[in-house]
Amino acid sequence: MGKDVIIACDFASKEEVLSFLDKFQGKKPYVKIGMELFYAAGPEIVREIKTRGHKIFLDLKLHDIPNTVKKAMHVLSSLDVDMCNLHASGTVAMMEAALEGLVRPDGTRPLLIAVTQLTSTSQERMESDLLIEKPLDQVVLHYASCAKKAGLDGVVCSPLEAGTVHANCGKEFLTVTPGVRFADGDVGDQVRVTTPAKAKEIGSDYIVVGRPITAAADPVAAYMRCVSEFCD
Ligand code: C5P
């Protein structure tokens, strides 16, 4: 599986995201559409970006009873997205149901990856709010192995965790990793960050990069810099 850079298109409207993508003349970067844009612009924005020739990771992080998630995934796969996700904490049964829902009439389906523990969850919060008392890195690996058991394709995790996830779940089990910054760039609100080159070295399969590209003076140059550090 080839490595790729996914641009997190965290924009609030259709106009903003389309004018951003217009800058990429002749290039078709892999795009992540998250809750903000999807809830603002609806399924139509997914169809429109797909029609323009981009691959799409639809990052809606589903979590509900298995039957509801299965039916929701069925709707999402009909949008012809390339990757979507859910919370591993919804249980193996929910993840299995999600996979079933994703299969299209022609037998194809988008990749399905699981969020383990959100990077915004600290050890302290996990213990106090979720009553999970194991070490966070162990919880992440356990959730990743549950995702693998359910038949999923991989997990969203920190690039710093990509190596241990591969060691535990196999080389083919995908690691999709946000929290990427250029060595000379702003960290912003991300805490555990690494550079595209380091993410490659640790073994990430896809890096998800938002503001270092979307807020750059020259977004296309920033994207190309990520590609050359991570993919080449
Ligand atoms: O702008 P930045 O590069 O920080 O964007 C990272 C993207 O990855 C955002 O869309 C954020 O919501 C998402 N993400 C994350 N950490 C996670 C899961 C998703 O930063 N654990």
mmCIF file of C-alpha atoms and ligand atoms in Angstrom:
data_model
loop_
_atom_site.group_PDB
_atom_site.id
_atom_site.type_symbol
_atom_site.label_atom_id
_atom_site.label_comp_id
_atom_site.label_asym_id
_atom_site.label_seq_id
_atom_site.Cartn_x
_atom_site.Cartn_y
_atom_site.Cartn_z
ATOM 1 C CA MET A 1 0.000 0.000 0.000
ATOM 2 C CA GLY A 2 1.535 3.334 -1.056
ATOM 3 C CA LYS A 3 2.054 6.088 1.464
ATOM 4 C CA ASP A 4 0.003 9.256 1.016
ATOM 5 C CA VAL A 5 -0.556 12.705 2.501
ATOM 6 C CA ILE A 6 -4.172 13.470 3.402
ATOM 7 C CA ILE A 7 -5.091 17.155 3.729
ATOM 8 C CA ALA A 8 -7.498 17.820 6.623
ATOM 9 C CA CYS A 9 -9.908 20.259 4.987
ATOM 10 C CA ASP A 10 -11.293 21.760 8.175
ATOM 11 C CA PHE A 11 -13.312 24.529 6.546
ATOM 12 C CA ALA A 12 -16.747 25.806 7.527
ATOM 13 C CA SER A 13 -18.316 26.046 4.077
ATOM 14 C CA LYS A 14 -18.418 24.606 0.592
ATOM 15 C CA GLU A 15 -17.113 27.869 -0.895
ATOM 16 C CA GLU A 16 -14.036 27.883 1.322
ATOM 17 C CA VAL A 17 -13.050 24.290 0.647
ATOM 18 C CA LEU A 18 -13.606 24.529 -3.098
ATOM 19 C CA SER A 19 -11.594 27.729 -3.428
ATOM 20 C CA PHE A 20 -8.821 26.080 -1.383
ATOM 21 C CA LEU A 21 -8.800 23.028 -3.691
ATOM 22 C CA ASP A 22 -8.827 25.283 -6.773
ATOM 23 C CA LYS A 23 -5.254 26.253 -5.884
ATOM 24 C CA PHE A 24 -4.098 22.678 -6.615
ATOM 25 C CA GLN A 25 -4.145 22.990 -10.402
ATOM 26 C CA GLY A 26 -3.368 19.618 -11.950
ATOM 27 C CA LYS A 27 -2.927 17.909 -8.555
ATOM 28 C CA LYS A 28 -5.531 15.815 -6.781
ATOM 29 C CA PRO A 29 -4.552 15.528 -3.138
ATOM 30 C CA TYR A 30 -6.297 13.005 -0.848
ATOM 31 C CA VAL A 31 -8.775 15.056 1.199
ATOM 32 C CA LYS A 32 -10.182 14.542 4.697
ATOM 33 C CA ILE A 33 -13.699 15.840 5.273
ATOM 34 C CA GLY A 34 -14.596 16.077 8.939
ATOM 35 C CA MET A 35 -17.707 16.760 10.954
ATOM 36 C CA GLU A 36 -17.607 20.550 10.607
ATOM 37 C CA LEU A 37 -17.689 20.612 6.816
ATOM 38 C CA PHE A 38 -19.995 17.586 6.500
ATOM 39 C CA TYR A 39 -22.574 19.004 8.888
ATOM 40 C CA ALA A 40 -22.347 22.437 7.239
ATOM 41 C CA ALA A 41 -22.370 21.408 3.595
ATOM 42 C CA GLY A 42 -23.948 17.916 3.657
ATOM 43 C CA PRO A 43 -23.327 14.857 1.469
ATOM 44 C CA GLU A 44 -23.311 17.085 -1.620
ATOM 45 C CA ILE A 45 -19.837 18.407 -0.774
ATOM 46 C CA VAL A 46 -18.531 14.820 -0.711
ATOM 47 C CA ARG A 47 -19.990 14.146 -4.164
ATOM 48 C CA GLU A 48 -18.609 17.410 -5.532
ATOM 49 C CA ILE A 49 -15.043 16.836 -4.291
ATOM 50 C CA LYS A 50 -15.183 13.230 -5.496
ATOM 51 C CA THR A 51 -16.331 14.379 -8.936
ATOM 52 C CA ARG A 52 -13.281 16.651 -9.059
ATOM 53 C CA GLY A 53 -11.140 13.510 -8.818
ATOM 54 C CA HIS A 54 -9.948 13.540 -5.194
ATOM 55 C CA LYS A 55 -9.811 10.530 -2.884
ATOM 56 C CA ILE A 56 -11.822 11.171 0.281
ATOM 57 C CA PHE A 57 -11.395 10.151 3.905
ATOM 58 C CA LEU A 58 -14.752 10.886 5.542
ATOM 59 C CA ASP A 59 -13.875 11.427 9.193
ATOM 60 C CA LEU A 60 -17.219 11.202 11.011
ATOM 61 C CA LYS A 61 -16.127 8.839 13.830
ATOM 62 C CA LEU A 62 -19.353 6.852 14.161
ATOM 63 C CA HIS A 63 -20.318 5.359 17.538
ATOM 64 C CA ASP A 64 -23.795 3.908 18.185
ATOM 65 C CA ILE A 65 -25.524 0.543 18.484
ATOM 66 C CA PRO A 66 -24.348 -1.953 15.825
ATOM 67 C CA ASN A 67 -27.536 -1.861 13.734
ATOM 68 C CA THR A 68 -27.569 1.940 13.536
ATOM 69 C CA VAL A 69 -23.884 2.107 12.603
ATOM 70 C CA LYS A 70 -24.351 -0.593 9.963
ATOM 71 C CA LYS A 71 -27.146 1.377 8.295
ATOM 72 C CA ALA A 72 -25.260 4.666 8.519
ATOM 73 C CA MET A 73 -22.167 3.061 6.968
ATOM 74 C CA HIS A 74 -24.322 1.777 4.126
ATOM 75 C CA VAL A 75 -25.323 5.374 3.351
ATOM 76 C CA LEU A 76 -21.703 6.594 3.559
ATOM 77 C CA SER A 77 -20.347 3.897 1.239
ATOM 78 C CA SER A 78 -22.904 4.930 -1.384
ATOM 79 C CA LEU A 79 -21.188 8.350 -1.395
ATOM 80 C CA ASP A 80 -18.198 6.559 -2.932
ATOM 81 C CA VAL A 81 -15.724 7.664 -0.256
ATOM 82 C CA ASP A 82 -12.344 5.898 -0.045
ATOM 83 C CA MET A 83 -11.941 5.732 3.737
ATOM 84 C CA CYS A 84 -14.201 6.245 6.746
ATOM 85 C CA ASN A 85 -13.963 5.655 10.466
ATOM 86 C CA LEU A 86 -15.616 4.871 13.799
ATOM 87 C CA HIS A 87 -14.734 4.627 17.487
ATOM 88 C CA ALA A 88 -13.215 1.292 18.520
ATOM 89 C CA SER A 89 -14.859 1.817 21.931
ATOM 90 C CA GLY A 90 -18.179 0.955 20.237
ATOM 91 C CA THR A 91 -17.058 -2.723 20.609
ATOM 92 C CA VAL A 92 -16.036 -5.469 18.178
ATOM 93 C CA ALA A 93 -19.723 -6.193 17.442
ATOM 94 C CA MET A 94 -20.265 -2.591 16.341
ATOM 95 C CA MET A 95 -17.144 -2.644 14.155
ATOM 96 C CA GLU A 96 -18.202 -5.923 12.498
ATOM 97 C CA ALA A 97 -21.649 -4.510 11.787
ATOM 98 C CA ALA A 98 -20.054 -1.355 10.346
ATOM 99 C CA LEU A 99 -17.963 -3.424 7.940
ATOM 100 C CA GLU A 100 -21.030 -5.323 6.753
ATOM 101 C CA GLY A 101 -22.853 -2.075 6.138
ATOM 102 C CA LEU A 102 -19.994 -0.688 4.070
ATOM 103 C CA VAL A 103 -19.926 -3.387 1.384
ATOM 104 C CA ARG A 104 -21.362 -2.051 -1.875
ATOM 105 C CA PRO A 105 -23.521 -4.129 -4.233
ATOM 106 C CA ASP A 106 -20.437 -4.716 -6.443
ATOM 107 C CA GLY A 107 -18.497 -6.171 -3.465
ATOM 108 C CA THR A 108 -16.142 -3.184 -3.027
ATOM 109 C CA ARG A 109 -16.023 -1.047 0.109
ATOM 110 C CA PRO A 110 -14.137 1.969 1.486
ATOM 111 C CA LEU A 111 -11.281 1.342 3.912
ATOM 112 C CA LEU A 112 -12.533 1.337 7.500
ATOM 113 C CA ILE A 113 -10.285 2.489 10.310
ATOM 114 C CA ALA A 114 -10.878 2.918 14.023
ATOM 115 C CA VAL A 115 -10.178 5.754 16.409
ATOM 116 C CA THR A 116 -8.559 4.194 19.487
ATOM 117 C CA GLN A 117 -8.295 6.783 22.259
ATOM 118 C CA LEU A 118 -8.541 10.369 21.046
ATOM 119 C CA THR A 119 -5.262 12.248 21.340
ATOM 120 C CA SER A 120 -7.149 14.800 23.445
ATOM 121 C CA THR A 121 -7.755 12.134 26.113
ATOM 122 C CA SER A 122 -5.087 12.056 28.810
ATOM 123 C CA GLN A 123 -4.290 9.179 31.155
ATOM 124 C CA GLU A 124 -5.827 11.197 33.997
ATOM 125 C CA ARG A 125 -9.111 11.892 32.151
ATOM 126 C CA MET A 126 -9.352 8.306 30.980
ATOM 127 C CA GLU A 127 -9.123 7.119 34.570
ATOM 128 C CA SER A 128 -11.409 9.730 36.105
ATOM 129 C CA ASP A 129 -14.049 10.019 33.373
ATOM 130 C CA LEU A 130 -13.993 6.613 31.680
ATOM 131 C CA LEU A 131 -12.872 4.479 34.643
ATOM 132 C CA ILE A 132 -10.160 2.888 32.454
ATOM 133 C CA GLU A 133 -7.136 2.388 34.641
ATOM 134 C CA LYS A 134 -4.669 0.667 32.324
ATOM 135 C CA PRO A 135 -1.810 2.667 30.783
ATOM 136 C CA LEU A 136 -2.983 4.688 27.773
ATOM 137 C CA ASP A 137 -0.524 3.083 25.335
ATOM 138 C CA GLN A 138 -1.777 -0.362 26.367
ATOM 139 C CA VAL A 139 -5.383 0.761 25.847
ATOM 140 C CA VAL A 140 -4.515 2.078 22.362
ATOM 141 C CA LEU A 141 -2.916 -1.265 21.426
ATOM 142 C CA HIS A 142 -5.840 -3.239 22.826
ATOM 143 C CA TYR A 143 -8.359 -1.154 20.857
ATOM 144 C CA ALA A 144 -6.198 -1.597 17.746
ATOM 145 C CA SER A 145 -6.215 -5.384 18.215
ATOM 146 C CA CYS A 146 -10.019 -5.321 18.658
ATOM 147 C CA ALA A 147 -10.267 -3.366 15.383
ATOM 148 C CA LYS A 148 -8.099 -5.965 13.698
ATOM 149 C CA LYS A 149 -10.193 -8.795 15.154
ATOM 150 C CA ALA A 150 -13.321 -7.158 13.726
ATOM 151 C CA GLY A 151 -11.669 -7.146 10.285
ATOM 152 C CA LEU A 152 -10.962 -3.423 10.021
ATOM 153 C CA ASP A 153 -8.127 -2.083 7.888
ATOM 154 C CA GLY A 154 -6.309 -0.028 10.507
ATOM 155 C CA VAL A 155 -6.456 2.749 13.092
ATOM 156 C CA VAL A 156 -6.078 6.478 13.494
ATOM 157 C CA CYS A 157 -3.253 7.034 15.963
ATOM 158 C CA SER A 158 -0.375 9.325 16.823
ATOM 159 C CA PRO A 159 2.572 8.902 14.439
ATOM 160 C CA LEU A 160 4.579 8.120 17.559
ATOM 161 C CA GLU A 161 2.386 5.031 18.095
ATOM 162 C CA ALA A 162 2.563 3.811 14.475
ATOM 163 C CA GLY A 163 5.582 1.559 15.092
ATOM 164 C CA THR A 164 4.080 -0.298 18.060
ATOM 165 C CA VAL A 165 0.714 -0.659 16.297
ATOM 166 C CA HIS A 166 2.476 -2.278 13.331
ATOM 167 C CA ALA A 167 4.539 -4.468 15.647
ATOM 168 C CA ASN A 168 1.360 -5.726 17.344
ATOM 169 C CA CYS A 169 -1.132 -5.826 14.490
ATOM 170 C CA GLY A 170 1.083 -6.421 11.457
ATOM 171 C CA LYS A 171 2.699 -4.421 8.697
ATOM 172 C CA GLU A 172 -0.434 -4.443 6.551
ATOM 173 C CA PHE A 173 -2.637 -2.962 9.310
ATOM 174 C CA LEU A 174 -2.866 0.717 8.392
ATOM 175 C CA THR A 175 -1.812 3.592 10.606
ATOM 176 C CA VAL A 176 -3.388 6.925 9.706
ATOM 177 C CA THR A 177 -1.698 9.627 11.709
ATOM 178 C CA PRO A 178 -2.554 13.268 12.467
ATOM 179 C CA GLY A 179 -0.294 15.412 14.666
ATOM 180 C CA VAL A 180 2.227 16.233 11.946
ATOM 181 C CA ARG A 181 4.238 19.464 11.850
ATOM 182 C CA PHE A 182 7.222 20.750 9.895
ATOM 183 C CA ALA A 183 10.417 20.954 11.931
ATOM 184 C CA ASP A 184 10.378 24.763 11.541
ATOM 185 C CA GLY A 185 6.590 25.196 11.878
ATOM 186 C CA ASP A 186 4.000 26.106 14.544
ATOM 187 C CA VAL A 187 2.782 23.252 16.738
ATOM 188 C CA GLY A 188 -0.557 24.980 17.513
ATOM 189 C CA ASP A 189 -2.805 22.958 19.853
ATOM 190 C CA GLN A 190 -1.301 19.562 18.964
ATOM 191 C CA VAL A 191 0.797 18.085 21.746
ATOM 192 C CA ARG A 192 2.552 14.938 20.544
ATOM 193 C CA VAL A 193 3.735 15.952 17.081
ATOM 194 C CA THR A 194 6.307 14.772 14.615
ATOM 195 C CA THR A 195 7.572 15.768 11.170
ATOM 196 C CA PRO A 196 6.487 14.081 7.904
ATOM 197 C CA ALA A 197 9.991 12.581 7.552
ATOM 198 C CA LYS A 198 9.937 11.156 11.086
ATOM 199 C CA ALA A 199 6.383 9.802 10.579
ATOM 200 C CA LYS A 200 7.695 7.969 7.516
ATOM 201 C CA GLU A 201 10.600 6.565 9.501
ATOM 202 C CA ILE A 202 8.315 5.320 12.304
ATOM 203 C CA GLY A 203 6.043 3.646 9.768
ATOM 204 C CA SER A 204 2.859 5.721 9.281
ATOM 205 C CA ASP A 205 0.944 4.720 6.163
ATOM 206 C CA TYR A 206 -0.959 7.994 5.789
ATOM 207 C CA ILE A 207 -0.264 11.323 7.443
ATOM 208 C CA VAL A 208 -3.199 13.689 8.011
ATOM 209 C CA VAL A 209 -2.050 17.292 7.782
ATOM 210 C CA GLY A 210 -4.306 20.290 8.341
ATOM 211 C CA ARG A 211 -3.087 23.739 9.288
ATOM 212 C CA PRO A 212 0.546 23.334 8.183
ATOM 213 C CA ILE A 213 -0.978 23.180 4.672
ATOM 214 C CA THR A 214 -4.339 25.001 4.912
ATOM 215 C CA ALA A 215 -2.907 28.013 6.793
ATOM 216 C CA ALA A 216 0.359 28.203 4.826
ATOM 217 C CA ALA A 217 1.121 31.257 2.692
ATOM 218 C CA ASP A 218 1.585 28.817 -0.194
ATOM 219 C CA PRO A 219 -0.557 25.704 0.520
ATOM 220 C CA VAL A 220 0.525 23.898 -2.642
ATOM 221 C CA ALA A 221 4.219 24.302 -1.762
ATOM 222 C CA ALA A 222 3.506 23.110 1.801
ATOM 223 C CA TYR A 223 1.644 20.069 0.452
ATOM 224 C CA MET A 224 4.501 19.261 -1.945
ATOM 225 C CA ARG A 225 6.966 19.561 0.927
ATOM 226 C CA CYS A 226 4.931 17.000 2.907
ATOM 227 C CA VAL A 227 4.815 14.690 -0.108
ATOM 228 C CA SER A 228 8.559 14.892 -0.672
ATOM 229 C CA GLU A 229 9.373 14.331 3.016
ATOM 230 C CA PHE A 230 6.842 11.533 3.520
ATOM 231 C CA CYS A 231 6.319 9.725 0.224
ATOM 232 C CA ASP A 232 9.564 9.989 -1.737
HETATM 233 O O1 C5P B 1 -4.505 21.201 11.639
HETATM 234 P P1 C5P B 1 -3.984 19.859 12.088
HETATM 235 O O2 C5P B 1 -2.824 19.331 11.260
HETATM 236 O O3 C5P B 1 -3.732 19.803 13.579
HETATM 237 O O4 C5P B 1 -5.212 18.864 11.768
HETATM 238 C C1 C5P B 1 -5.229 17.531 12.186
HETATM 239 C C2 C5P B 1 -6.550 16.907 11.783
HETATM 240 O O5 C5P B 1 -6.603 15.571 12.298
HETATM 241 C C3 C5P B 1 -7.775 17.626 12.313
HETATM 242 O O6 C5P B 1 -8.819 17.469 11.344
HETATM 243 C C4 C5P B 1 -8.113 16.860 13.587
HETATM 244 O O7 C5P B 1 -9.470 16.906 13.883
HETATM 245 C C5 C5P B 1 -7.712 15.439 13.186
HETATM 246 N N1 C5P B 1 -7.397 14.551 14.301
HETATM 247 C C6 C5P B 1 -6.400 14.821 15.233
HETATM 248 N N2 C5P B 1 -6.150 13.944 16.265
HETATM 249 C C7 C5P B 1 -6.864 12.819 16.370
HETATM 250 C C8 C5P B 1 -7.870 12.524 15.451
HETATM 251 C C9 C5P B 1 -8.104 13.424 14.415
HETATM 252 O O8 C5P B 1 -5.723 15.845 15.122
HETATM 253 N N3 C5P B 1 -6.591 11.962 17.344
#
